[in-house]
Every structure is written in C-alpha cells, then in structure tokens.
Short mmCIF file of the C-alpha atoms (twelve columns), coordinates in Angstrom:
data_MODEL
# 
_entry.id   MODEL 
# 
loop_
_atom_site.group_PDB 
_atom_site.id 
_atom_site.type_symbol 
_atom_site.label_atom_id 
_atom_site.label_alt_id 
_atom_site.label_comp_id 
_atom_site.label_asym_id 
_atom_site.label_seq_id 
_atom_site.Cartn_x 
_atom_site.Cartn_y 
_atom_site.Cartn_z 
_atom_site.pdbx_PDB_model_num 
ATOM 1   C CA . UNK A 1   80.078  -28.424 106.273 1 
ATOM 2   C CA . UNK A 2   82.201  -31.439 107.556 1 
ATOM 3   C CA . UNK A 3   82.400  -32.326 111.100 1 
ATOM 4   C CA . UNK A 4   84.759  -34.698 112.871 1 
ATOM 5   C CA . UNK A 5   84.515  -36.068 116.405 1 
ATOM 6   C CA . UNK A 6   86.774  -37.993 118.337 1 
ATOM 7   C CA . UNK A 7   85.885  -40.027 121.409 1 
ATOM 8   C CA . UNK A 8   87.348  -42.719 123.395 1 
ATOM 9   C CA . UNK A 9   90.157  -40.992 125.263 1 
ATOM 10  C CA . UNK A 10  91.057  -41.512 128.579 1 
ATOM 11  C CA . UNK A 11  93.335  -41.917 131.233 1 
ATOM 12  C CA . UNK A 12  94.565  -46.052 131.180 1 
ATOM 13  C CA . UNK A 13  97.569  -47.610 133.027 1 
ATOM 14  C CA . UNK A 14  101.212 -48.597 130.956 1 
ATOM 15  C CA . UNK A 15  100.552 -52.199 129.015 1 
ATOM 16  C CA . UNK A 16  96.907  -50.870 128.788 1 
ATOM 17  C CA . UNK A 17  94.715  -50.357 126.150 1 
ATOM 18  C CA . UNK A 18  91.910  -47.778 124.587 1 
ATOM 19  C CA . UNK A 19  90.060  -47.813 121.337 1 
ATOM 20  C CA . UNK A 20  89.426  -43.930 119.596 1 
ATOM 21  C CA . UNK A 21  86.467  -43.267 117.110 1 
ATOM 22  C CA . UNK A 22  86.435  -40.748 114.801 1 
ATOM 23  C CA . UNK A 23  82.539  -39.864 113.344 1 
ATOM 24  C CA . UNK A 24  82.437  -37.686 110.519 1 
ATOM 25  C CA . UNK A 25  79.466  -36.328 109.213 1 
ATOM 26  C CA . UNK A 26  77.905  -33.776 107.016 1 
ATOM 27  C CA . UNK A 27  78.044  -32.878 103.220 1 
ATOM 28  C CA . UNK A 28  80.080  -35.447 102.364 1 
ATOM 29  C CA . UNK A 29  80.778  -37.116 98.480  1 
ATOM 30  C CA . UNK A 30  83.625  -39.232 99.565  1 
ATOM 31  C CA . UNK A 31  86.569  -39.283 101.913 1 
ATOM 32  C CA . UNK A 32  89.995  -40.065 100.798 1 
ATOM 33  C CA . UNK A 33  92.916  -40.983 103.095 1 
ATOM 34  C CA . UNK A 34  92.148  -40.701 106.791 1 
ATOM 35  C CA . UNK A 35  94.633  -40.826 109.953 1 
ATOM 36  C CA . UNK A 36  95.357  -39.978 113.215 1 
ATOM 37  C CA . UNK A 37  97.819  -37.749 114.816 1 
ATOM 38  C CA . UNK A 38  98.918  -36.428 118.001 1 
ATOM 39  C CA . UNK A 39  100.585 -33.844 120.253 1 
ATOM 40  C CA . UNK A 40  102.519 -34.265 123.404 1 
ATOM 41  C CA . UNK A 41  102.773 -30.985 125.864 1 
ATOM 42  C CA . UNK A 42  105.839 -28.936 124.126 1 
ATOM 43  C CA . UNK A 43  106.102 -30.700 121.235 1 
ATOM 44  C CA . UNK A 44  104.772 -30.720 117.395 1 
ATOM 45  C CA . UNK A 45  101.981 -32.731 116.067 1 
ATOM 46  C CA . UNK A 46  102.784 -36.019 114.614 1 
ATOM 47  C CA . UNK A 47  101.613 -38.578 112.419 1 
ATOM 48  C CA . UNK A 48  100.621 -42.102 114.279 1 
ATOM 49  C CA . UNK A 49  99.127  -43.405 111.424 1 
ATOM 50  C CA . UNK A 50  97.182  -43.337 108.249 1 
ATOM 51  C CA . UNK A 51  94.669  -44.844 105.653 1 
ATOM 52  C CA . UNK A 52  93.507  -44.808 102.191 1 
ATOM 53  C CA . UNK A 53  90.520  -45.720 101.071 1 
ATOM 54  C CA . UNK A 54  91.554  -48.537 99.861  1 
ATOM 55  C CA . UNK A 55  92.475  -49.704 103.905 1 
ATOM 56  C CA . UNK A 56  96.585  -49.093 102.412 1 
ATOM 57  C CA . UNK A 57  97.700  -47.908 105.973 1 
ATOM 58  C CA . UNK A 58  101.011 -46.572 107.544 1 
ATOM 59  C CA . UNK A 59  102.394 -46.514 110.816 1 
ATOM 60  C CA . UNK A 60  104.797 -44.359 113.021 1 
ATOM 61  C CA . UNK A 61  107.850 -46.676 114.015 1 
ATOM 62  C CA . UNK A 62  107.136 -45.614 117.691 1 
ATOM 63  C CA . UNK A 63  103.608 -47.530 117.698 1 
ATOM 64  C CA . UNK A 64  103.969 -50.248 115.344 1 
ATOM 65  C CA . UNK A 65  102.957 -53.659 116.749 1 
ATOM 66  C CA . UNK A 66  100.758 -51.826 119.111 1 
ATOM 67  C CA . UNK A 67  98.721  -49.477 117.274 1 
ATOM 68  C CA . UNK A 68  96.023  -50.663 114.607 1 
ATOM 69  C CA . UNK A 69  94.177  -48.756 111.995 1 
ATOM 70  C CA . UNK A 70  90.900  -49.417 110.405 1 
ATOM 71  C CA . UNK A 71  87.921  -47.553 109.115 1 
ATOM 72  C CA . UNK A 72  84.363  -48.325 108.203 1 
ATOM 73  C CA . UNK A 73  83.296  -46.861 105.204 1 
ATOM 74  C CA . UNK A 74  79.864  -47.481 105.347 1 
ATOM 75  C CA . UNK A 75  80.048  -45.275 108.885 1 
ATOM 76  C CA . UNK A 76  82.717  -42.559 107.638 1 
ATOM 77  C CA . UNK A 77  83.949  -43.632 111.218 1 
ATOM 78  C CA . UNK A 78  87.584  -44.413 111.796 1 
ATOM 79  C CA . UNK A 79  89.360  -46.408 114.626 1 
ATOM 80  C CA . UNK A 80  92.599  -46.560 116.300 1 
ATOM 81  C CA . UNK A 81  93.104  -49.150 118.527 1 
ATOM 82  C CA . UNK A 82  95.596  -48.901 121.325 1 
ATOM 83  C CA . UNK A 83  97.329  -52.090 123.175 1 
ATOM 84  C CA . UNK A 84  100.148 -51.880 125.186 1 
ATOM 85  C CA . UNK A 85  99.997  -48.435 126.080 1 
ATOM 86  C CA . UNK A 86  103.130 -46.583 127.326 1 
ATOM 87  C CA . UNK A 87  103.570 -43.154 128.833 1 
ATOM 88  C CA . UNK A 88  105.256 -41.907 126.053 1 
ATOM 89  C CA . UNK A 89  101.535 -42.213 124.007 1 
ATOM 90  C CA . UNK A 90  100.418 -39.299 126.370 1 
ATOM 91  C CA . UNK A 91  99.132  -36.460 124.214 1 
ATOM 92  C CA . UNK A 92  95.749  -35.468 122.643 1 
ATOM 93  C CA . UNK A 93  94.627  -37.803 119.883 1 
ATOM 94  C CA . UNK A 94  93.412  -35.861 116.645 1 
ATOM 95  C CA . UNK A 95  91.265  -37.372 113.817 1 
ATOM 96  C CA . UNK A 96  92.296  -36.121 110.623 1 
ATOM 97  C CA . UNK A 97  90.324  -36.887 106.945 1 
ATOM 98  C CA . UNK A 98  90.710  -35.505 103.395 1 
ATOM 99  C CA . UNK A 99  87.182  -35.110 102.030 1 
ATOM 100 C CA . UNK A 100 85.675  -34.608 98.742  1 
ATOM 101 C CA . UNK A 101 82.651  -32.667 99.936  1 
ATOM 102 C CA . UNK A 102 78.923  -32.114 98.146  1 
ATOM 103 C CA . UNK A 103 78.609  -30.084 95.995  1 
ATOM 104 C CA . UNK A 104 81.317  -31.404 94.386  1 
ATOM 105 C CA . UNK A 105 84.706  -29.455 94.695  1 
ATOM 106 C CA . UNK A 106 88.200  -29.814 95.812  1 
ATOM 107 C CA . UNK A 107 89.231  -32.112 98.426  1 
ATOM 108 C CA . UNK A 108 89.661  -30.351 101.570 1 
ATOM 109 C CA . UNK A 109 91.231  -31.461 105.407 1 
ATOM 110 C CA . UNK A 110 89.283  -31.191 108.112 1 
ATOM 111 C CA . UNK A 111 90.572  -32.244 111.313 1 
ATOM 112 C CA . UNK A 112 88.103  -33.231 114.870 1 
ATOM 113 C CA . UNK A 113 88.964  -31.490 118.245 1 
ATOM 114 C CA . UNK A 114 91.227  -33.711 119.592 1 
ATOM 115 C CA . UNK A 115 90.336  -36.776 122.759 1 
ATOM 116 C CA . UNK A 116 92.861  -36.850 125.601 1 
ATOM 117 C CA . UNK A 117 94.804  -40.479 126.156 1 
ATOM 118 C CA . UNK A 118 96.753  -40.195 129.182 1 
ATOM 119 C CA . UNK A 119 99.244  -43.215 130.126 1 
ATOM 120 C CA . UNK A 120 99.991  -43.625 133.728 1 
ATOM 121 C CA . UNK A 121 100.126 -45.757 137.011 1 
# 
C-alpha cells in the first residue's frame, strides 16, 4: 500500500507565497513521473505541473514564472513552490505519483487527499 500526503496549504495574501510537500510512503520499488494538480469550486481538476524522474518537468501556462517543481528522490517527497500568488490559484492542491510498487507489478497512480491554498486580502 502507497500513501501520499500533502501539507503546506494555507490561506496567504495576492503576491504571496507557500511551499506544498508531498510524502509518499509505503511499498514502494520506484516512482515514475510525479505532479501536482488542482481544483477550483465548480470546476475540473487540472494539471499545474509535472516531473519525471529524471527532474524533466512541465508547467501550466497559467503558473509559469511563478510556480516551481522539484522532488527529492532520496525522500519520495515532492515540492511545489508558490511565489506570487494570485486569487485565481484558489483551489485544493493534490499530489499525484505513478508508482512501481513492491512486489513488483504494474505501475499504478495514487493520488494524496488534497491541502487547501486559499489566495486573498
């Protein structure tokens, strides 16, 4: 079993910033590509951006230049960090990460529960 769990959510002002972790743990043999999405009130969940392995990452055009990626391997923790924060980013923040668990056997997605970021003055 795989979990995921986000943390660092919170309620910052515009221009402000946050920083989300993602810990995953359990019977893991390696993960693949991780990322982070999100969902506003009424709408669908979106991609904000992606790794690989590798570090190879993508961004949505609506947060690049203000959103970065990263991951540390050796922690099976991922990090998004947040600067200039507008109210638009409102939504809950999910961790997402495509794991080859033990025993070995197909890759499979596992997502966490989802952190709150909430942009306003």
């Amino acid at each position: 079993q795989v979990q995921l769990v986000e943390s660092g959510g919170g309620l910052v002002q515009p221009g402000g910033s946050l920083r989300l972790s993602c810990a995953t743990s359990g019977r893991i043999f390696v993960i693949n590509a991780m990322g982070w999405y999100r969902q506003a009130p009424g709408k669908e969940r979106e991609l904000v951006s992606a790794i690989t392995s590798s570090g190879s990452t993508n961004y949505a055009d609506s947060v690049k230049g203000r959103f970065t990626i990263s991951r540390d391997n050796a922690k099976n923790t991922l990090y998004l960090q947040m600067n200039s924060l507008k109210p638009e980013d409102t939504a809950v923040y999910y961790c997402n990460a495509q794991v080859v668990p033990v025993p070995l056997g197909a890759t499979k997605n596992y997502w966490g529960q989802g952190t709150q970021v909430t942009v306003s003055s």
